Short mmCIF file of C-alpha atoms in Angstrom, two decimals:
data_model
loop_
_atom_site.label_atom_id
_atom_site.label_comp_id
_atom_site.label_asym_id
_atom_site.label_seq_id
_atom_site.Cartn_x
_atom_site.Cartn_y
_atom_site.Cartn_z
CA MET A 862 350.64 2.40 58.65
CA PHE A 863 348.77 4.40 56.27
CA LYS A 864 350.02 7.61 57.06
CA GLU A 865 350.00 9.03 53.43
CA PHE A 866 346.60 7.55 52.87
CA ASP A 867 343.06 7.67 54.21
CA ALA A 868 339.52 7.95 53.25
CA LEU A 869 339.35 11.73 53.30
CA SER A 870 342.31 12.72 51.49
CA LEU A 871 341.23 10.32 49.09
CA MET A 872 337.64 11.69 48.63
CA GLN A 873 339.32 15.33 48.54
CA TRP A 874 341.86 14.17 45.56
CA HIS A 875 338.88 12.59 43.72
CA GLU A 876 336.89 15.64 43.63
CA ALA A 877 339.73 18.01 42.95
CA GLN A 878 340.84 15.80 40.16
CA LEU A 879 337.66 15.92 38.30
CA ASP A 880 337.88 19.69 38.50
CA ASP A 881 341.42 19.71 37.29
CA VAL A 882 342.48 16.25 35.22
CA ARG A 883 346.08 17.21 35.33
CA LEU A 884 346.23 17.07 39.05
CA PRO A 885 348.71 14.87 40.13
CA ALA A 886 348.35 12.30 42.99
CA PRO A 887 348.98 13.55 46.61
CA ALA A 888 351.96 11.34 46.97
CA ASP A 889 354.06 9.34 44.64
CA THR A 890 353.66 5.78 46.14
CA ALA A 891 352.47 2.62 44.37
CA VAL A 892 349.10 2.98 46.15
CA TRP A 893 348.45 6.39 44.91
CA ARG A 894 349.80 5.89 41.49
CA TRP A 895 347.12 3.14 40.85
CA ILE A 896 344.48 5.00 42.15
CA GLU A 897 345.17 7.77 40.02
CA ALA A 898 344.88 5.09 37.11
CA ASN A 899 341.59 3.59 38.67
CA HIS A 900 340.26 7.19 38.83
CA ARG A 901 341.34 8.26 35.20
CA HIS A 902 339.75 5.18 33.64
CA ASN A 903 336.56 5.42 35.77
CA ARG A 904 336.35 9.13 34.43
CA LEU A 905 337.10 8.06 30.70
CA LEU A 906 334.84 5.16 31.27
CA TRP A 907 331.90 7.45 32.23
CA GLU A 908 332.55 9.80 29.31
CA GLU A 909 332.33 6.78 26.93
CA GLU A 910 329.39 5.36 28.51
CA ASP A 911 327.55 8.67 27.95
CA ARG A 912 328.83 8.77 24.30
CA ALA A 913 327.62 5.52 23.46
CA ARG A 914 324.04 6.27 24.24
CA ARG A 915 323.84 8.78 21.54
CA THR A 916 320.71 8.45 19.53
CA ASP A 917 322.58 10.38 16.32
CA ALA A 918 325.09 7.99 16.11
CA GLY A 919 326.13 5.17 13.53
CA SER A 920 326.42 1.37 14.43
CA ALA A 921 330.16 2.19 13.70
CA ALA A 922 330.87 4.70 16.39
CA ILE A 923 328.66 2.68 18.80
CA ALA A 924 330.84 -0.21 17.98
CA ALA A 925 333.87 1.91 18.81
CA SER A 926 332.55 3.27 21.90
CA LYS A 927 331.72 -0.15 23.15
CA ARG A 928 335.47 -1.35 22.54
CA LEU A 929 336.76 1.70 24.45
CA ILE A 930 334.45 0.91 27.22
CA ASP A 931 335.51 -2.68 27.38
CA ARG A 932 339.13 -1.21 27.44
CA HIS A 933 338.71 1.10 30.17
CA ASN A 934 336.72 -1.25 32.40
CA GLN A 935 339.51 -3.92 32.12
CA LEU A 936 342.11 -1.20 33.22
CA ARG A 937 340.03 -0.04 35.84
CA ASN A 938 339.65 -3.49 37.15
CA ASP A 939 343.50 -3.94 36.57
CA ALA A 940 344.16 -0.96 38.89
CA VAL A 941 341.70 -2.55 41.47
CA GLU A 942 343.91 -5.31 41.70
CA ALA A 943 347.20 -3.30 41.74
CA ILE A 944 345.78 -0.91 44.68
CA ASP A 945 345.00 -4.26 46.76
CA GLU A 946 348.43 -5.61 46.06
CA ALA A 947 350.16 -2.34 46.87
CA LEU A 948 348.22 -2.04 50.21
CA LEU A 949 348.89 -5.79 51.32
CA ALA A 950 352.30 -5.11 50.53
CA GLN A 951 352.34 -2.54 53.49
CA LEU A 952 350.49 -4.99 55.51
CA ALA A 953 353.25 -7.87 54.82
CA GLY A 954 354.55 -7.55 58.59
CA VAL A 955 351.10 -7.75 60.20
CA VAL A 956 349.98 -10.95 61.82
CA SER A 957 346.23 -11.66 61.81
CA ARG A 958 344.73 -12.31 65.13
CA PRO A 959 342.80 -15.20 66.12
CA GLY A 960 339.45 -15.04 64.79
CA ALA A 961 340.35 -12.00 62.61
CA ARG A 962 337.31 -11.30 59.94
CA LEU A 963 337.80 -11.69 56.16
CA SER A 964 336.22 -8.83 54.27
CA SER A 965 335.07 -10.08 51.09
CA GLU A 966 335.29 -6.59 49.65
CA THR A 967 338.63 -5.36 49.41
CA ALA A 968 339.98 -2.12 49.89
CA GLY A 969 341.13 -1.56 46.37
CA ALA A 970 336.99 -2.33 45.52
CA MET A 971 336.07 0.25 48.05
CA ILE A 972 338.41 2.78 46.38
CA ASP A 973 336.85 1.82 43.33
CA ARG A 974 333.43 2.47 44.44
CA LEU A 975 334.49 5.85 46.19
CA SER A 976 336.05 6.92 42.45
CA ILE A 977 332.48 6.12 40.79
CA LEU A 978 330.63 8.12 43.71
CA ALA A 979 333.06 10.83 43.27
CA LEU A 980 332.00 10.68 39.57
CA LYS A 981 328.00 10.48 40.26
CA VAL A 982 328.29 13.51 42.75
CA PHE A 983 330.11 15.62 40.19
CA HIS A 984 327.63 14.88 37.60
CA MET A 985 324.46 14.94 39.84
CA ARG A 986 325.71 18.39 41.18
CA VAL A 987 326.23 19.74 37.90
CA GLN A 988 322.50 18.56 36.95
CA SER A 989 321.28 20.18 40.40
CA LEU A 990 322.12 23.49 38.95
CA ARG A 991 320.55 23.39 35.45
CA THR A 992 317.70 25.87 36.24
CA GLU A 993 316.71 25.68 32.65
CA ALA A 994 315.66 22.20 33.08
CA GLY A 995 312.74 23.03 35.65
CA ALA A 996 312.51 23.25 39.17
CA GLU A 997 311.27 19.66 39.26
CA HIS A 998 314.41 18.21 37.67
CA VAL A 999 316.56 20.74 39.93
CA SER A 1000 314.62 19.66 43.13
CA ALA A 1001 314.90 15.75 42.26
CA CYS A 1002 318.64 16.21 41.35
CA GLN A 1003 319.33 18.09 44.97
CA ALA A 1004 317.73 14.85 46.84
CA ARG A 1005 319.75 12.39 44.92
CA LEU A 1006 323.04 14.73 45.49
CA GLN A 1007 322.36 14.37 49.23
CA ARG A 1008 321.89 10.47 49.13
CA LEU A 1009 324.74 10.31 47.14
CA LEU A 1010 326.88 12.24 49.63
CA LEU A 1011 325.57 10.06 52.48
CA GLN A 1012 326.55 6.92 50.38
CA ARG A 1013 329.81 8.13 50.05
CA HIS A 1014 330.38 8.98 53.80
CA ASP A 1015 329.12 5.55 54.95
CA LEU A 1016 331.52 3.95 52.28
CA ALA A 1017 334.39 6.12 53.41
CA CYS A 1018 333.95 5.17 56.91
CA CYS A 1019 333.80 1.62 55.85
CA LEU A 1020 337.35 1.73 54.05
CA ASP A 1021 338.84 3.82 57.05
CA ARG A 1022 337.55 1.10 59.61
CA LEU A 1023 339.04 -2.02 57.41
CA LEU A 1024 342.35 -0.48 56.89
CA ALA A 1025 342.62 0.34 60.65
CA GLU A 1026 341.52 -3.13 61.51
CA ALA A 1027 343.80 -4.53 58.78
CA ALA A 1028 346.83 -2.80 60.50
CA SER A 1029 346.08 -4.05 63.80
CA GLY A 1030 345.42 -7.53 62.74
CA GLN A 1031 341.67 -7.61 63.48
CA ALA A 1032 340.46 -8.00 59.87
CA TYR A 1033 342.32 -8.95 56.67
CA PHE A 1034 341.15 -8.99 52.72
CA LYS A 1035 343.04 -10.92 49.69
CA VAL A 1036 343.46 -9.84 46.10
CA TYR A 1037 340.31 -11.09 44.50
CA ARG A 1038 341.24 -11.59 40.42
CA GLN A 1039 338.46 -10.23 37.94
CA PHE A 1040 339.34 -12.85 35.28
CA LYS A 1041 337.43 -10.76 32.69
CA MET A 1042 336.97 -13.65 30.04
CA TYR A 1043 335.08 -11.80 27.39
CA ASN A 1044 338.64 -9.27 27.06
CA ASP A 1045 340.91 -12.46 26.65
CA PRO A 1046 340.97 -13.98 23.09
CA ALA A 1047 341.86 -17.23 24.65
CA LEU A 1048 339.01 -17.67 26.58
CA ASN A 1049 336.22 -15.87 24.48
CA PRO A 1050 334.54 -18.39 22.46
CA TRP A 1051 333.57 -15.91 19.84
CA LEU A 1052 337.10 -14.54 19.60
CA TYR A 1053 338.56 -18.22 18.96
CA GLY A 1054 336.16 -19.78 16.70
CA ALA A 1055 334.45 -21.90 19.33
CA PRO A 1056 331.38 -24.39 18.22
CA GLU A 1057 328.06 -22.75 18.84
CA ARG A 1058 327.70 -25.01 21.89
CA GLU A 1059 330.69 -23.46 23.44
CA ARG A 1060 329.64 -19.95 22.99
CA GLY A 1061 326.15 -20.35 24.80
CA GLY A 1062 324.19 -21.18 21.46
CA ALA A 1063 320.89 -23.32 22.03
CA ALA A 1064 321.61 -27.20 21.67
CA PRO A 1065 320.81 -28.75 18.35
#
């Protein structure tokens, strides 16, 4: 059912795309288009998180970074939901078997985590090659890199299992909406001018 998609092809593309950000997704499908968007915003989010932690930047620069972080995080989560919608559309004809298990972690959430793990692997590998930082730094980063690779392998196996079980009716997942309230002017009390008690302030 998911002939154009599995965890191995996903991990390979995640890594290759970090080496060449212009690399297109391997297939022009809704699933891959949203995977590409998710990975792009995770990469930009990572870069902005690093930038926001500069000690030589003024408050205006940090505030600008914070707003970009919020924007990329919102778009990253939007992409996760869209990935789940696209995958579930492919599963529309599958009838769940009696006793099918509900996975509280969706396939889209796993794909998002694999994207973040690809970024961690990429940057930890860079750190493990920084010989000028000293032998202790290199050794620690090499050990962390191996742990990250193992964690990614485990998660990839879980993703493949969920997709296979969902395709056979043995498991299912749903689209879980994040409802990031702090980004919504209608829901963030600091943005719509709510009384202090609604903003979480102390009672008088």
